[in-house]
PDB file of C-alpha atoms in Angstrom:
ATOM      1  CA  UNK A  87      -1.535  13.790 -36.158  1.00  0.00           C
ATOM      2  CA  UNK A  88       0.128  14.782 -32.946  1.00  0.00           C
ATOM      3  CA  UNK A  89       1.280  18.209 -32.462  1.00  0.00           C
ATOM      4  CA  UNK A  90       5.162  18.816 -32.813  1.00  0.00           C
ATOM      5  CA  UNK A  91       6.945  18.999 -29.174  1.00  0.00           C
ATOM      6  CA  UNK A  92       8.243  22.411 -28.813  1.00  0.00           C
ATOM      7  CA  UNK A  93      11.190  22.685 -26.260  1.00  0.00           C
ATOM      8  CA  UNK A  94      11.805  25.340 -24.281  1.00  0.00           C
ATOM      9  CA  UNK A  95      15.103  27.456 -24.682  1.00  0.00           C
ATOM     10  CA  UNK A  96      17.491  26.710 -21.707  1.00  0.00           C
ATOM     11  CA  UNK A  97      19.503  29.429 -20.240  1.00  0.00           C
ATOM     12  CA  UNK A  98      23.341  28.557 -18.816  1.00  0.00           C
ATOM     13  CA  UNK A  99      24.759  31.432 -17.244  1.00  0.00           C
ATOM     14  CA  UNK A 100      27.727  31.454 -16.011  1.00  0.00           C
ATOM     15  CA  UNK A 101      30.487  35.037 -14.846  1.00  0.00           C
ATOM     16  CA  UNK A 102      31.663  35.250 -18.208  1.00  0.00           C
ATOM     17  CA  UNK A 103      27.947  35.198 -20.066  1.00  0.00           C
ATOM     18  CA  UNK A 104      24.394  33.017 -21.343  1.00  0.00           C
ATOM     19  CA  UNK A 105      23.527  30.675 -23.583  1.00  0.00           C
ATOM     20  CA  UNK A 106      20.390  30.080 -24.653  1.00  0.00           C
ATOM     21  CA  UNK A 107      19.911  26.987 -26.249  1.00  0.00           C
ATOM     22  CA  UNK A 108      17.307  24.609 -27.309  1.00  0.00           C
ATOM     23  CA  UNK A 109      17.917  20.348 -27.271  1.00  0.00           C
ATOM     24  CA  UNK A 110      21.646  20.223 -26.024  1.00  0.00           C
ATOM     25  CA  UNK A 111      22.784  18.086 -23.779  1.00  0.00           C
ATOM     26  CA  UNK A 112      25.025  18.523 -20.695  1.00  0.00           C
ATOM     27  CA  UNK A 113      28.149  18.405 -22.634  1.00  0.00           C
ATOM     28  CA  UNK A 114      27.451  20.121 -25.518  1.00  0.00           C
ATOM     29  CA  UNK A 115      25.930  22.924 -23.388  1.00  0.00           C
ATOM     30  CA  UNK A 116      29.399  22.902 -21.288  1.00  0.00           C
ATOM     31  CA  UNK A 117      31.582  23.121 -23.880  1.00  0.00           C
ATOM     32  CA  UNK A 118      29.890  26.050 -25.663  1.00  0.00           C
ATOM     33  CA  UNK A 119      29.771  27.731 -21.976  1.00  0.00           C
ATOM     34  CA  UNK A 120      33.977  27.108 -22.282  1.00  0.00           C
ATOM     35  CA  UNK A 121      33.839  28.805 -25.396  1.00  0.00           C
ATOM     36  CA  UNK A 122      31.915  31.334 -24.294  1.00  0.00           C
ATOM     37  CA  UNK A 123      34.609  32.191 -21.757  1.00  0.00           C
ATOM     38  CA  UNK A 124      37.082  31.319 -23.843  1.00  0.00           C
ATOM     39  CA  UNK A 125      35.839  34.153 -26.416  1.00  0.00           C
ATOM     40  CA  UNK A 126      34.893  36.942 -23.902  1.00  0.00           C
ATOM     41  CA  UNK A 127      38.664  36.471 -22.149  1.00  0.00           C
ATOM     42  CA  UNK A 128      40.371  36.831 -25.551  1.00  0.00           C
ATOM     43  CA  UNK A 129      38.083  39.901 -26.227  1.00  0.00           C
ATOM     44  CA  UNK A 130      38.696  41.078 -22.867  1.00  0.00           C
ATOM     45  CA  UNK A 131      42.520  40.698 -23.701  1.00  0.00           C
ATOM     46  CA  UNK A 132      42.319  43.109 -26.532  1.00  0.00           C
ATOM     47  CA  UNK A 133      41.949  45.875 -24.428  1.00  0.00           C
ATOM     48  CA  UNK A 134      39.604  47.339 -26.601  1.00  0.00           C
ATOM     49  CA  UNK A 135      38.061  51.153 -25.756  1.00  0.00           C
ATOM     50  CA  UNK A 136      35.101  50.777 -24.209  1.00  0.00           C
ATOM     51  CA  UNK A 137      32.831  50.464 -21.155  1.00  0.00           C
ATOM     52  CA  UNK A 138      31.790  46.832 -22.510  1.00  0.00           C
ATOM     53  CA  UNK A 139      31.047  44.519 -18.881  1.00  0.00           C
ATOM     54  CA  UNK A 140      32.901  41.438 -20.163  1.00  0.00           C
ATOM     55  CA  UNK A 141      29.707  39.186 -20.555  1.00  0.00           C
ATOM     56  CA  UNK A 142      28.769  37.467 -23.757  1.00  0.00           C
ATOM     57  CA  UNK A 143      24.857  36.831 -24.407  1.00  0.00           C
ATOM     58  CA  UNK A 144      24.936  33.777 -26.793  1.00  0.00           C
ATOM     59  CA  UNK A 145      21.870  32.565 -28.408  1.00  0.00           C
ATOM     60  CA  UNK A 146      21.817  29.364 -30.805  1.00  0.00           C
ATOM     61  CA  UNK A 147      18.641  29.838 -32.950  1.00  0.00           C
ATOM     62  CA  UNK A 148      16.474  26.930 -33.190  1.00  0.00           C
ATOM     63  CA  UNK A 149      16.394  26.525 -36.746  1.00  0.00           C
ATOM     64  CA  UNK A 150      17.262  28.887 -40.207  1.00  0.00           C
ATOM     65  CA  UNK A 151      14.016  30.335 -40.087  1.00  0.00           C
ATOM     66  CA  UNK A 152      14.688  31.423 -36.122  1.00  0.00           C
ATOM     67  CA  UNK A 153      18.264  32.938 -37.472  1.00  0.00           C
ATOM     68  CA  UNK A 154      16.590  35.252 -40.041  1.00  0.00           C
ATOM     69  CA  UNK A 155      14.348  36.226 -37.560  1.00  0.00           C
ATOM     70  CA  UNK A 156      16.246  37.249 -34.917  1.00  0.00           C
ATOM     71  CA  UNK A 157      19.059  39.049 -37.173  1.00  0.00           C
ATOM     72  CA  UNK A 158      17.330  39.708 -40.153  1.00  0.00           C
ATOM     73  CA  UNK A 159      20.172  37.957 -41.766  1.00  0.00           C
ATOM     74  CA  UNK A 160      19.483  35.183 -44.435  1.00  0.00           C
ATOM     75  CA  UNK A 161      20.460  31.988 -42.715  1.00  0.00           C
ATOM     76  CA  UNK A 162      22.876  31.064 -45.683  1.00  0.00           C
ATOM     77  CA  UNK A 163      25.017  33.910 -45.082  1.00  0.00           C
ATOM     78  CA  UNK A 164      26.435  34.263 -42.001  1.00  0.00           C
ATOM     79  CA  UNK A 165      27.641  31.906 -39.271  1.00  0.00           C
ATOM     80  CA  UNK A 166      26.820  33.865 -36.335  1.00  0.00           C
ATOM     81  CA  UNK A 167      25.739  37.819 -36.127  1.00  0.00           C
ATOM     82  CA  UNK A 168      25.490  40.156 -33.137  1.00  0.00           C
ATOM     83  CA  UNK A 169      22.156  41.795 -32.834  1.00  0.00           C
ATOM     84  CA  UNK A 170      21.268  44.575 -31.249  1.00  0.00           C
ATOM     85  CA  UNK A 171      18.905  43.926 -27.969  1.00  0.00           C
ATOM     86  CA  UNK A 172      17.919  47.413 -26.843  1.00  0.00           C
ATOM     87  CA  UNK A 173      20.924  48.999 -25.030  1.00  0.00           C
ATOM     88  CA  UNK A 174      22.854  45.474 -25.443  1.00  0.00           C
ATOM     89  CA  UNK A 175      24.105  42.911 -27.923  1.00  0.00           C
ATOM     90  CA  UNK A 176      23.282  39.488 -28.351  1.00  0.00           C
ATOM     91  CA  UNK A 177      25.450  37.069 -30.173  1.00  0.00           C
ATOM     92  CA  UNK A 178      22.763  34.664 -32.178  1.00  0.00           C
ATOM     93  CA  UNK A 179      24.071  31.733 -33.917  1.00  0.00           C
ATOM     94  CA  UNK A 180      23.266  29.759 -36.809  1.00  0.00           C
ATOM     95  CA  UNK A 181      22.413  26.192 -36.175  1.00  0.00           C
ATOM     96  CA  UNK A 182      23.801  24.977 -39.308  1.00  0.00           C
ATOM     97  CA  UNK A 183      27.148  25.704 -37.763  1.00  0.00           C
ATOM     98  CA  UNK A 184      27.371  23.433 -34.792  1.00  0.00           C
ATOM     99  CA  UNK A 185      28.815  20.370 -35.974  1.00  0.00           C
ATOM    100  CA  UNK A 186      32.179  23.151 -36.743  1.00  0.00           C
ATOM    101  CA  UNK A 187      35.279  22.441 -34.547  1.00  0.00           C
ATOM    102  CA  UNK A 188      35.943  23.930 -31.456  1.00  0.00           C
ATOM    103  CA  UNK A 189      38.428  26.196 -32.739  1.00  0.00           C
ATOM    104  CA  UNK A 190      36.614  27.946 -35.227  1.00  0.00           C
ATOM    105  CA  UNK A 191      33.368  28.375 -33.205  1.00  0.00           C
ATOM    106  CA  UNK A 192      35.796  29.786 -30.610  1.00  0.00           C
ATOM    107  CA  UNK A 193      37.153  32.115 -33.502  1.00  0.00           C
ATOM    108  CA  UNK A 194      33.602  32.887 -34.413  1.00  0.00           C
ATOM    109  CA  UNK A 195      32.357  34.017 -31.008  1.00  0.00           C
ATOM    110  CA  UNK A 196      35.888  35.908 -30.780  1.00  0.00           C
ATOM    111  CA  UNK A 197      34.859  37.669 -33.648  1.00  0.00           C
ATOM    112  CA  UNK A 198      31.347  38.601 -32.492  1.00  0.00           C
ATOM    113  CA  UNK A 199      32.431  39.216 -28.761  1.00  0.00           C
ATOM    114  CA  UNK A 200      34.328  42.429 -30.589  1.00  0.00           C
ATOM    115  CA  UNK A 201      31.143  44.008 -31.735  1.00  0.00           C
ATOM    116  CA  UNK A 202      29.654  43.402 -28.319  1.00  0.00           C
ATOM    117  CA  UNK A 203      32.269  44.911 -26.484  1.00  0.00           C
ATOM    118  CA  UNK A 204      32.203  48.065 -29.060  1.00  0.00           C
ATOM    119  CA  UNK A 205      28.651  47.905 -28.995  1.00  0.00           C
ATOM    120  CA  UNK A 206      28.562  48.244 -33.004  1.00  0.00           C
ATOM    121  CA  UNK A 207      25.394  46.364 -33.367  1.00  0.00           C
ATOM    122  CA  UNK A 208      23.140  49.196 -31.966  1.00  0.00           C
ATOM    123  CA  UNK A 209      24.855  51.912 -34.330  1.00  0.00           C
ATOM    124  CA  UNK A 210      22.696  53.038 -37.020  1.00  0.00           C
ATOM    125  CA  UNK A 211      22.794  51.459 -39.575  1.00  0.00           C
ATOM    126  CA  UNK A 212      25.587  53.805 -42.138  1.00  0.00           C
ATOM    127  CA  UNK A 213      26.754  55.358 -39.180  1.00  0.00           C
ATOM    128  CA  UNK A 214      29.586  53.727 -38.684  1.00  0.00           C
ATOM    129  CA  UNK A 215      32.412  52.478 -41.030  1.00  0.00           C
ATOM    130  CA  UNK A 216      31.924  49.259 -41.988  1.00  0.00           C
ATOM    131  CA  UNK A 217      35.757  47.909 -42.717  1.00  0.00           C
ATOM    132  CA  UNK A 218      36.824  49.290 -39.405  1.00  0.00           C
ATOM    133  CA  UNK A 219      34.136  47.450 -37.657  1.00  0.00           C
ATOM    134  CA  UNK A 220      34.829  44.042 -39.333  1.00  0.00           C
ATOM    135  CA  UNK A 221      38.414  44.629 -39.431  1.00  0.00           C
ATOM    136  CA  UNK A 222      38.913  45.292 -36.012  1.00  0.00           C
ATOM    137  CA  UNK A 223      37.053  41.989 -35.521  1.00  0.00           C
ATOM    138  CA  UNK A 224      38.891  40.109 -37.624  1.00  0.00           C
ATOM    139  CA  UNK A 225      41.957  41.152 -36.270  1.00  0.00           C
ATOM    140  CA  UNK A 226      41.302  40.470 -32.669  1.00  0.00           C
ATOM    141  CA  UNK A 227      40.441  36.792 -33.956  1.00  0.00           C
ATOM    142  CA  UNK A 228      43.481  36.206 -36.044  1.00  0.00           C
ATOM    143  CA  UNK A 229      45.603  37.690 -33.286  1.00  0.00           C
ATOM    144  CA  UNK A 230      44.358  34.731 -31.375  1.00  0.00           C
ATOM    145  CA  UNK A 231      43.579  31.674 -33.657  1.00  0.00           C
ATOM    146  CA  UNK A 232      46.875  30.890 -36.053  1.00  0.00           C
ATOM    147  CA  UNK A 233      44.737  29.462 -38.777  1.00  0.00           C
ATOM    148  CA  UNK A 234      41.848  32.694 -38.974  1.00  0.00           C
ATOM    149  CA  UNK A 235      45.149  34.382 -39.584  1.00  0.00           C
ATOM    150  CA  UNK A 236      46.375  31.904 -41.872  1.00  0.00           C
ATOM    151  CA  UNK A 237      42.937  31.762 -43.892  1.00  0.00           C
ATOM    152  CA  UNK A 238      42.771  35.350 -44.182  1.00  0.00           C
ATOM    153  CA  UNK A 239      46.503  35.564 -45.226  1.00  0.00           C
ATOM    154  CA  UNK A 240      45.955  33.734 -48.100  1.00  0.00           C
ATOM    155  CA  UNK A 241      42.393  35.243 -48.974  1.00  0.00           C
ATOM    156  CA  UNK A 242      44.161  38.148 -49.085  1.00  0.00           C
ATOM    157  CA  UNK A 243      47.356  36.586 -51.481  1.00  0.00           C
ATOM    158  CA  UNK A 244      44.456  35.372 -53.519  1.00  0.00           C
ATOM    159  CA  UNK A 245      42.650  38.494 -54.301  1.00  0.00           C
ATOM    160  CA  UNK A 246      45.491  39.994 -55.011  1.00  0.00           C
ATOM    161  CA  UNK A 247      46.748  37.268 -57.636  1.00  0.00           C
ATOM    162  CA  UNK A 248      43.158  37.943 -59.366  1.00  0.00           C
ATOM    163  CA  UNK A 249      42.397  41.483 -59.420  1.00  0.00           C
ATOM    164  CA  UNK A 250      45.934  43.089 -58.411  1.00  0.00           C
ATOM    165  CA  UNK A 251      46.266  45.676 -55.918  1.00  0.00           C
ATOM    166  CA  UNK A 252      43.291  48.145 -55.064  1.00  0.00           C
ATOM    167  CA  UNK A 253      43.134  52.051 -54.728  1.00  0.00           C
ATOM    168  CA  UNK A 254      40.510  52.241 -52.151  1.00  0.00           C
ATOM    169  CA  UNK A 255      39.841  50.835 -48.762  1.00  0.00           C
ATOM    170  CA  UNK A 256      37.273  48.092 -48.593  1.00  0.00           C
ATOM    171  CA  UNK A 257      33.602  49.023 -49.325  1.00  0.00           C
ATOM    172  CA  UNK A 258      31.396  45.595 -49.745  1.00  0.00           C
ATOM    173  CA  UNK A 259      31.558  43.597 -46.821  1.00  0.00           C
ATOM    174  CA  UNK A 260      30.011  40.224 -48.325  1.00  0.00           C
ATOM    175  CA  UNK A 261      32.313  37.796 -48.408  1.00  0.00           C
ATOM    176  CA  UNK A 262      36.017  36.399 -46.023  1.00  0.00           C
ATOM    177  CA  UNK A 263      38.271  38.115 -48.614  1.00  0.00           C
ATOM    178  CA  UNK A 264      36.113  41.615 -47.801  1.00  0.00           C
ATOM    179  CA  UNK A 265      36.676  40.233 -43.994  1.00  0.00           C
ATOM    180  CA  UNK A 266      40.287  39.661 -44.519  1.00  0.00           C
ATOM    181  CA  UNK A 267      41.376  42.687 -46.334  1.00  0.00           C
ATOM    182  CA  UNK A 268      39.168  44.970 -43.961  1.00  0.00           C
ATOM    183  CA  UNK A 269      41.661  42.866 -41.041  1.00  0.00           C
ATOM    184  CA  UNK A 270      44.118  44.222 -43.447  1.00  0.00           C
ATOM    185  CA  UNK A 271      43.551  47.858 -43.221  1.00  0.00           C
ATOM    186  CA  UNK A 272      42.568  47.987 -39.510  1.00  0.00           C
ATOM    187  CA  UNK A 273      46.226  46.192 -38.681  1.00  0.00           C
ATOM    188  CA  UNK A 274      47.632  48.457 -40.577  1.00  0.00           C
ATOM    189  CA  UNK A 275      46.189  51.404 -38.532  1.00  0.00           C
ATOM    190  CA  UNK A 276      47.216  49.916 -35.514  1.00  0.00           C
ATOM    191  CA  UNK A 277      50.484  49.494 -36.226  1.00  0.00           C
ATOM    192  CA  UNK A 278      50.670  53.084 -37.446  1.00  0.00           C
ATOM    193  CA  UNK A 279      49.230  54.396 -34.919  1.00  0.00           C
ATOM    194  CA  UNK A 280      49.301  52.477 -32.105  1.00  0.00           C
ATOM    195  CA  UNK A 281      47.785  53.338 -29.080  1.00  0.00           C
ATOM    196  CA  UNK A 282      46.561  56.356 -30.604  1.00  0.00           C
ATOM    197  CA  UNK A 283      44.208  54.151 -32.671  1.00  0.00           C
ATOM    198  CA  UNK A 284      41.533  53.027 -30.331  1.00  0.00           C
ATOM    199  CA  UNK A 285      40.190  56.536 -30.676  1.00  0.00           C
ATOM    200  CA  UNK A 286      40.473  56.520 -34.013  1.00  0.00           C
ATOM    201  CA  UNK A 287      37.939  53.055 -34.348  1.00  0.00           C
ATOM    202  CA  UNK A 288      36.358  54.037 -31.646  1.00  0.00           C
ATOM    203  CA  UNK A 289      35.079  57.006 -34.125  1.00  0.00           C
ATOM    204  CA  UNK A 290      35.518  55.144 -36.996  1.00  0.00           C
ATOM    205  CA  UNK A 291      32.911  52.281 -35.789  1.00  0.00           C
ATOM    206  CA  UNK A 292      30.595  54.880 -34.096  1.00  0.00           C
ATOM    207  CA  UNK A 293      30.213  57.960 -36.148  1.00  0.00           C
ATOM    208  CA  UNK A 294      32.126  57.818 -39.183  1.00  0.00           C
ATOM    209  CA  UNK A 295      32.199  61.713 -39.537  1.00  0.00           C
ATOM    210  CA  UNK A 296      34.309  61.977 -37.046  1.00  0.00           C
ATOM    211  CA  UNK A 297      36.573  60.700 -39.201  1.00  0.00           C
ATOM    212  CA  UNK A 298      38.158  62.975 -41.509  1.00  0.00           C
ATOM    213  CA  UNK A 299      39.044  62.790 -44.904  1.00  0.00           C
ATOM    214  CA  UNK A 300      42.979  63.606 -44.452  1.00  0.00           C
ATOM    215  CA  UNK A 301      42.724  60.480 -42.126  1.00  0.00           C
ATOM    216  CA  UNK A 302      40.881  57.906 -43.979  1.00  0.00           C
ATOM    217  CA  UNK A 303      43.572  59.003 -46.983  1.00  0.00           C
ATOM    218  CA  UNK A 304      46.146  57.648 -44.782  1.00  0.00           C
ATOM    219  CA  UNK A 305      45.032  54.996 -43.381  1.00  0.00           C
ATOM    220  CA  UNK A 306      44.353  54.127 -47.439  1.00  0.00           C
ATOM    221  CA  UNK A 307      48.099  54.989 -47.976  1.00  0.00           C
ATOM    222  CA  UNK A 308      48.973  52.068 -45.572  1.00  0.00           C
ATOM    223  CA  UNK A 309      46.327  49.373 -46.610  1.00  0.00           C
ATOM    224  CA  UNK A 310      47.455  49.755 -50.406  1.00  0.00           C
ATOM    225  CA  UNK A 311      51.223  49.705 -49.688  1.00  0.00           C
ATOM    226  CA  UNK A 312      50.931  46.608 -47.330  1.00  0.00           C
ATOM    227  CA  UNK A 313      49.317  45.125 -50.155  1.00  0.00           C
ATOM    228  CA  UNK A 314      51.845  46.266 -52.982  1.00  0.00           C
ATOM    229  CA  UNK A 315      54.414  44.978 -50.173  1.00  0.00           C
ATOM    230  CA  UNK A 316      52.334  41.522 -50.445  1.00  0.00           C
ATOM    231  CA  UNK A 317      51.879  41.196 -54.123  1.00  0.00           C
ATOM    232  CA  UNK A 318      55.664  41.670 -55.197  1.00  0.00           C
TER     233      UNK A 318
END
C-alpha cells in the first residue's frame, strides 16, 4: 500500500496577516485572506489598549487531531482558539468549521483577533479574569455582526427564563450562554465606565489582582441589574 501524500502547509501573507493552510484552493485561500482583513480592521476599530501590530496569524489545522495539538483544546469544543506562540498569538482553527458562512467565520476570527491584540493567550493560565477576557471578545464581535448580537441576546433571555437572575459574575466559561453573559458584564463596564475601562480590562485580562474587590462588586452591581432589567 502506497504511503498517504502529505501536503505541505501554504503560507498567504498579506499587510493585514498569514494563513497557513493545507489543500485550499485559490479562492478559498482568498476569501479567508478577506476575512482575515476583514477581522483584524474590525479589531483594529475597537481601539482596544494595547501595543498589538494589527496582524492576524491564522492557522487552519489539518485535521481534529492537528487542533488538539496545537491548542490543547479537544477538537469538539471550540471553533477556533488563539494560542500562545512565544511572545505572539496564533489564531488556529478547527477544520470542522469551514464549510460555516462567511459571516460567522468573520465573527469567529473577530472574536479571536481580540485576544491577539490583548495578547491574553500568553497570560498564565488563572492570571487573568476569565469573563473579562471572553466578554470583551464577545462584545467587540457583536458590536460588529447583528446576528452574534442577536444570538447572544437571546442566550442570554434564555438563561434567564431557566435559572432566573444570578448573584455573581460569570465563573465557567464552557458554553455561548457563559460567552454571552460574560459580553454581558463587560458591556456593562463599558458603558459605566467608559473610557476609563480599557484600564480596567486591561488589568482585569492581565493580572486579575489588580483588580480590587470594591471594583469587581460593582461591576457585579451592573451585570445583575442589566439582567433584572432583562428578565422583567
Amino acid at each position: 500500500m502506497a504511503p498517504p501524500v502529505v501536503t505541505s502547509p501554504e503560507v498567504t501573507e498579506s499587510g493585514f496577516g498569514s494563513l497557513t493552510a493545507s489543500g485550499l484552493g485559490t479562492s478559498d485561500r482568498e476569501r479567508w485572506t478577506q476575512r482575515i482583513a476583514s477581522a483584524a480592521v474590525t479589531v483594529q476599530n475597537a481601539d482596544l489598549d494595547s501595543d498589538w501590530d494589527g496582524r492576524l496569524a491564522v492557522v487552519i489545522a489539518t485535521d481534529s487531531a492537528d487542533f488538539a495539538v496545537r491548542t490543547g483544546t479537544p477538537a469538539d469544543t471550540a471553533s477556533a482558539v488563539t494560542a500562545c506562540s512565544g511572545s505572539s498569538s496564533v489564531i488556529v482553527v478547527n477544520p470542522v468549521v469551514l464549510g460555516s458562512g462567511d459571516e460567522w467565520l468573520t465573527s469567529t476570527l473577530v472574536h479571536e483577533g481580540v485576544h491577539v491584540a490583548t495578547g491574553s493567550a500568553c497570560v498564565a493560565p488563572g492570571k487573568g479574569i476569565g469573563w473579562a477576557n471572553e466578554g470583551l471578545a464577545e462584545s467587540v464581535a457583536a458590536d460588529a455582526d447583528p446576528a452574534t448580537e442577536s444570538r447572544n441576546r437571546t442566550l442570554v433571555l434564555a438563561y434567564l427564563a431557566e435559572h432566573g437572575v444570578p448573584s455573581v459574575l460569570p465563573e465557567r466559561l464552557d458554553t455561548l450562554t457563559d460567552y454571552a453573559l460574560a459580553q454581558l458584564a463587560v458591556d456593562e463596564l463599558i458603558d459605566h465606565l467608559g473610557e476609563r475601562s480599557d484600564a480596567f480590562l486591561r488589568r482585569a485580562i492581565h493580572d486579575a489582582e489588580a483588580v480590587t474587590p470594591a471594583e469587581r462588586e460593582k461591576v457585579r452591581g451592573w451585570y445583575v441589574a442589566a439582567l433584572r432589567q432583562l428578565d422583567s
